[in-house]
XYZ file of C-alpha atoms in Angstrom:
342
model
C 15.273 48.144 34.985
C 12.892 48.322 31.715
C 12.898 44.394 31.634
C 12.050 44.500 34.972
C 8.675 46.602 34.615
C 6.898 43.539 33.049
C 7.202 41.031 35.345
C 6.797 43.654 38.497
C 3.355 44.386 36.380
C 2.337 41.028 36.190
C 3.058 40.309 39.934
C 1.060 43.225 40.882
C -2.132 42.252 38.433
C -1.974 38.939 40.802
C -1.486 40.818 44.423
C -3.477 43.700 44.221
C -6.926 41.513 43.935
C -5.041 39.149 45.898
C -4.428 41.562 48.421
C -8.317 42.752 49.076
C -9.396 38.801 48.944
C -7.215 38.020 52.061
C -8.793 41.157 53.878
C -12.297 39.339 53.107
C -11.037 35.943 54.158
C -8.630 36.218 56.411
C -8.281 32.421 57.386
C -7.051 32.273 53.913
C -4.815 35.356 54.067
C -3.430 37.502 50.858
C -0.088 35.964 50.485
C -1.735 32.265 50.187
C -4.421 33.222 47.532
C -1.464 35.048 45.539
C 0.942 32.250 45.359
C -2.116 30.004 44.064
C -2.829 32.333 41.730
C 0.535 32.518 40.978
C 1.119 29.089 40.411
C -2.348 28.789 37.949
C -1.903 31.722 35.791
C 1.790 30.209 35.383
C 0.465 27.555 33.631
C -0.918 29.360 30.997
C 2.153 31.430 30.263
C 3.902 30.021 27.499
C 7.100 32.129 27.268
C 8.187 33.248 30.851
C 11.690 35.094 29.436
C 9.958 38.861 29.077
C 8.779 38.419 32.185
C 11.811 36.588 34.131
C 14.002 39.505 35.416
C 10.544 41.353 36.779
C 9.422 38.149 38.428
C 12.659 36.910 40.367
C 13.365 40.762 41.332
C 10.048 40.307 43.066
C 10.743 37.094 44.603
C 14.085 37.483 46.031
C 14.565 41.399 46.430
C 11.325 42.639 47.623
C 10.652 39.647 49.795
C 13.878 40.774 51.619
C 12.382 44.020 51.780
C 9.144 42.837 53.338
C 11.184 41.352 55.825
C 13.134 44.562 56.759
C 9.675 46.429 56.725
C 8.393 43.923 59.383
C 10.513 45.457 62.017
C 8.552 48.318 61.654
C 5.943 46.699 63.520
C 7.807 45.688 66.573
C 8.332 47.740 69.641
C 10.720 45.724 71.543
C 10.067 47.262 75.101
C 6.081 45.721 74.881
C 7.263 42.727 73.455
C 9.786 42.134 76.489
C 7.073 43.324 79.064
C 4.500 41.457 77.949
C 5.672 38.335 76.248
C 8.258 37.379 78.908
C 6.054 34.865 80.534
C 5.253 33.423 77.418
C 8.915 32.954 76.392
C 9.740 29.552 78.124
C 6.509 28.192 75.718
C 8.042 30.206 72.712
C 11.472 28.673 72.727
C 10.022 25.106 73.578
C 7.949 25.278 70.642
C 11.216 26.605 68.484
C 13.045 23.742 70.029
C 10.514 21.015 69.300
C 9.475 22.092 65.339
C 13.308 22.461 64.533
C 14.240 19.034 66.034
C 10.923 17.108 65.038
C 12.098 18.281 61.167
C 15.847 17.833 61.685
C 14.771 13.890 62.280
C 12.132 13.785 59.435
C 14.672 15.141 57.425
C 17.083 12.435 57.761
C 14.644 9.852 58.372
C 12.517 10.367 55.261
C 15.084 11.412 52.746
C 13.214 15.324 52.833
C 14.802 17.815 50.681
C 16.957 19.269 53.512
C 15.789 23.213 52.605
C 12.725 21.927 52.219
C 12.612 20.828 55.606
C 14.263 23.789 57.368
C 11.616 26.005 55.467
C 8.575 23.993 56.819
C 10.815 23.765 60.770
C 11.179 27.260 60.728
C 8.124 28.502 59.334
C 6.370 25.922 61.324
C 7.618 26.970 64.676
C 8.051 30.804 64.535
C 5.825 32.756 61.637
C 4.847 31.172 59.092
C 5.299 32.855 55.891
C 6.981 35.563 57.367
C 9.640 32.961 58.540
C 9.933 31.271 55.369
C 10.338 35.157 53.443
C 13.184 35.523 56.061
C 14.698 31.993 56.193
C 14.768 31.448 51.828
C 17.266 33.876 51.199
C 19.715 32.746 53.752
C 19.708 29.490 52.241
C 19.283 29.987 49.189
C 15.809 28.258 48.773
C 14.299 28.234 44.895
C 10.913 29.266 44.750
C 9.611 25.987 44.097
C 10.798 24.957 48.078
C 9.711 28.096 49.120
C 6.010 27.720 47.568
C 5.992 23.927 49.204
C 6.653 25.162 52.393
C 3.885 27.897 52.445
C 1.872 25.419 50.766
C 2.173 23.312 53.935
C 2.076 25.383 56.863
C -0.827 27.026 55.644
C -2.971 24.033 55.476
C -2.421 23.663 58.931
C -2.419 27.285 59.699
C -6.111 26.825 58.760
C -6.972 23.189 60.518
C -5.525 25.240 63.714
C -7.767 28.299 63.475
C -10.611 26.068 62.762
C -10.149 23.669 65.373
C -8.408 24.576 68.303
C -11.347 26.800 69.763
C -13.607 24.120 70.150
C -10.123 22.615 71.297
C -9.836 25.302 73.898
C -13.380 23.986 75.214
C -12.865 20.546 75.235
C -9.628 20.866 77.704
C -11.776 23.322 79.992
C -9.443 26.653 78.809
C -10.359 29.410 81.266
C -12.721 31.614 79.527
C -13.206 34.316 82.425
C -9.998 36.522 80.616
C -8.986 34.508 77.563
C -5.470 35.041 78.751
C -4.589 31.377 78.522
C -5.822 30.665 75.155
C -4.657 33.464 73.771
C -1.245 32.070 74.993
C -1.862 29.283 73.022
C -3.176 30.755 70.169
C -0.092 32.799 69.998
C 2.261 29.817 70.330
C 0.815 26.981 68.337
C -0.760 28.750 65.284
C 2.298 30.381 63.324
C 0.627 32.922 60.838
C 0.001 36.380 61.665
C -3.747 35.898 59.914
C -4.672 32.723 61.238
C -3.437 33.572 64.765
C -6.037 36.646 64.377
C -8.393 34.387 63.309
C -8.936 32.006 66.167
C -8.265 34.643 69.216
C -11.466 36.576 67.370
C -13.070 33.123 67.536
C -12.240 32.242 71.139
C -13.366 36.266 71.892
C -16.535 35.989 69.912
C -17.415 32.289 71.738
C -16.969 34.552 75.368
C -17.515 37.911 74.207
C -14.197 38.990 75.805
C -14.019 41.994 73.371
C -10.090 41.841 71.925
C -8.374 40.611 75.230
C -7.757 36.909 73.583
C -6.566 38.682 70.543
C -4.123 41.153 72.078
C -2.803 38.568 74.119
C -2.111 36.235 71.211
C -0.735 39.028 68.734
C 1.731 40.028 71.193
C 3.069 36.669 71.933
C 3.183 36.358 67.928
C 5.350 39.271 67.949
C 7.454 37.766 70.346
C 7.701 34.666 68.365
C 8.646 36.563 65.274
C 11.990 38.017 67.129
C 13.209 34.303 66.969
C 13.748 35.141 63.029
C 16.562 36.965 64.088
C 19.038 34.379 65.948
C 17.650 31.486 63.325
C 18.608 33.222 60.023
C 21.683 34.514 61.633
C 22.764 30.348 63.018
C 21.428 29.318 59.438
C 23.788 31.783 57.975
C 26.701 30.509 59.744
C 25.936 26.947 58.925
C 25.965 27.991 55.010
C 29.100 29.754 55.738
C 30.783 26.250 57.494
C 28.978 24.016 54.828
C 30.729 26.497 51.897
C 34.185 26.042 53.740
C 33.838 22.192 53.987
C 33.015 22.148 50.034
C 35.775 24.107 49.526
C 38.644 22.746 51.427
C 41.027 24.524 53.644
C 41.792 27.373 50.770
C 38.003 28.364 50.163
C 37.650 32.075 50.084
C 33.869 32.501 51.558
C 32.501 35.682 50.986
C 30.609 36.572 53.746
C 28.661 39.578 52.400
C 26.835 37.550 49.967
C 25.954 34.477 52.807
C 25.184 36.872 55.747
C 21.559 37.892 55.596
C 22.050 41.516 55.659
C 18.354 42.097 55.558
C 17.919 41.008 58.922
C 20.027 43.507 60.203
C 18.124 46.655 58.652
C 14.937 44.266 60.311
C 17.272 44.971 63.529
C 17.423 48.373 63.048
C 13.420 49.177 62.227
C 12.598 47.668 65.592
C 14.874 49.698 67.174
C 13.789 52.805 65.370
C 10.415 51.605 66.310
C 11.061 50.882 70.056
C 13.200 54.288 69.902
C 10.532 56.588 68.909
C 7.642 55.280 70.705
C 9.621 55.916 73.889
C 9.991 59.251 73.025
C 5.964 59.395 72.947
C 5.868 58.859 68.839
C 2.284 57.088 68.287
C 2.800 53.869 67.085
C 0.378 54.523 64.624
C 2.851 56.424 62.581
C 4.208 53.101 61.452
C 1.130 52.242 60.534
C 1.568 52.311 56.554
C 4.914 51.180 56.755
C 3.648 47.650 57.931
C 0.805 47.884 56.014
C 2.934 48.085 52.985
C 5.920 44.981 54.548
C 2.542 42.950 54.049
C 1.406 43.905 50.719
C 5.360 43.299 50.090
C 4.835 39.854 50.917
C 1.963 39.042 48.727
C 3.713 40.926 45.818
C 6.806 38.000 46.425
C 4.325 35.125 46.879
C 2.677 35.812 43.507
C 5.964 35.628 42.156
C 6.965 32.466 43.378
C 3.933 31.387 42.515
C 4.251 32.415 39.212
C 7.933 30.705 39.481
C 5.866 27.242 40.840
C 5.668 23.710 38.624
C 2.151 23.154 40.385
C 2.441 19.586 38.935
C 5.671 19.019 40.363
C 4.596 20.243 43.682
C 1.714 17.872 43.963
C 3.836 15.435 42.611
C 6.310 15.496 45.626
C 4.118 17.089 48.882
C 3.484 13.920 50.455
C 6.350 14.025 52.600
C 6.479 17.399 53.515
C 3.058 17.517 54.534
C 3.519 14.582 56.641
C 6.328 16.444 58.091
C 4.278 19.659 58.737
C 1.711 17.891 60.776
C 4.118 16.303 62.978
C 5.772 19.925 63.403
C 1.992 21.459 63.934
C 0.829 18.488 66.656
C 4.394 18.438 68.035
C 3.849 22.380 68.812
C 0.603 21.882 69.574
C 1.461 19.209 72.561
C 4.304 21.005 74.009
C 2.572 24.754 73.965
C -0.230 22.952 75.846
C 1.999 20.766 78.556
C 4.126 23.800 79.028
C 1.299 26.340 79.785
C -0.558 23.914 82.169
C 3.373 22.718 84.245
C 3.388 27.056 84.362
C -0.190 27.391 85.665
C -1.098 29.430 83.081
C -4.592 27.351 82.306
């Protein structure tokens, strides 16, 4: 654990500041600023070993952790109540960003977990997604850092264009129900979802209703992490037999995502005791922390990151991402107006 403590250290000298930036721009968000960081203050750092161990603890451990913390956040029974109309949009969406980079995968010779980082994290929660998805295929940091690298650039084109968006189709503005459906479904991180439902509220002054609409159908969205990691787990598991032959021993433990499980469990705890009249506010910290979590693991792959290599080979992934983002984009808006929503 002592070589550990200098690479935690140097994590947390990039996410703490990191951390209170993305509360002041929140477009941006914490977890972008700190993998940029990350990937900067790498370049200056000639000798990485004393750091190593600290670093990919940070990365791979308590970026599984973040992701257990998460659940913490979810109370299944107002999820279920309030989401269900917007769950034919939700698994459209799914549908269309997984298939749209299943193609561009084959058809322009993308890294394949490159691909299924920017699909998944594309379509459900952005960097949550990816935190969840990585470990269950056994993403390096270097895909992992593309694929946050992408889906936030749109993450931000979306929050700073689709209210004027909203206008220009004639969105209802009377409850902000309907673009807060949208908002919920077509922008994929937590922050930038915030972002434009305050926008579309501000525009309207509708108070929060845009933006509680649009946070709960995010939450909804982020249950989807749950069947994805568990069908990408078994397709590792098939892939390691067919490598293997016949006689391959695969050991489960180590594919399965365990993490999500425990993820399970918090939302059940979650759901559990605010049925029993717990405030939800008790939790409070506890997500609080499953975000400052994720930071802490994106300024270690950041600091994990060949920036040059990255720019180097982006150009098809980013081409990918925005046919993932207008792809969602298209089919959350066709869906909501066949359902009468707007």
């Amino acid at each position: 654990m002592d070589k550990m403590w200098k690479g935690i250290g140097l994590c947390l000298v990039i996410a703490i500041p990191s951390w209170f930036l993305g509360k002041m721009f929140p477009i941006i968000g914490g977890a972008v600023i700190a993998i940029l960081v990350g990937m900067l203050l790498g370049q200056f750092i000639k000798d990485k070993k004393p750091f190593a161990d600290g670093i990919k603890f940070t990365s791979k451990k308590i970026l599984q952790w973040a992701v257990i913390l998460l659940g913490f956040g979810l109370n299944l029974n107002v999820i279920l109540k309030t989401g269900q109309e917007s769950l034919p949009i939700i698994i459209s969406t799914i549908a269309t960003s997984l298939i749209i980079s299943y193609v561009l995968c084959k058809a322009m010779n993308i890294p394949e977990k490159i691909s299924t980082l920017v699909g998944v994290g594309s379509s459900i929660c952005g960097g949550s997604a990816v935190a969840a998805a990585a470990p269950v295929i056994d993403a390096d940091d270097e895909e992992v850092a593309q694929a946050i690298s992408v889906i936030f650039f749109f993450n931000v084109v979306a929050a700073l264009v689709f209210p004027t968006l909203g206008v220009l189709l004639g969105m209802s503005h009377a409850s902000g129900y309907g673009f807060g459906v949208f908002a919920g479904t077509a922008v994929n991180d937590t922050s930038s979802v915030t972002a434009c439902a305050a926008s579309w509220d501000s525009m309207w002054n509708l108070g929060a209703s845009t933006l509680d609409t649009a946070v709960t159908v995010k939450l909804t969205r982020t249950l989807a992490i749950i069947p994805i990691c568990l069908g990408l787990s078994y397709l590792r598991m098939q892939a390691v037999k067919k490598e293997g032959g016949a006689s391959k021993s695969v050991d489960v433990k180590a594919i399965f995502p365990m993490f999500i499980l425990y993820f399970v469990l918090a939302s059940v705890i979650t759901t559990i005791c605010t049925s029993m009249g717990v405030s939800a506010d008790i939790f409070a910290p506890i997500k609080t922390t499953s975000k400052f979590f994720i930071v802490l693991a994106m300024a270690a792959i950041g600091l994990n990151t060949d920036i040059v290599k990255l720019i180097k080979s982006g150009g098809k992934p980013i081409v990918m991402g925005f046919c993932c983002w207008v792809g969602i984009t298209v089919v959350s808006l066709v869906m909501q107006k066949f359902l009468g929503i707007w």
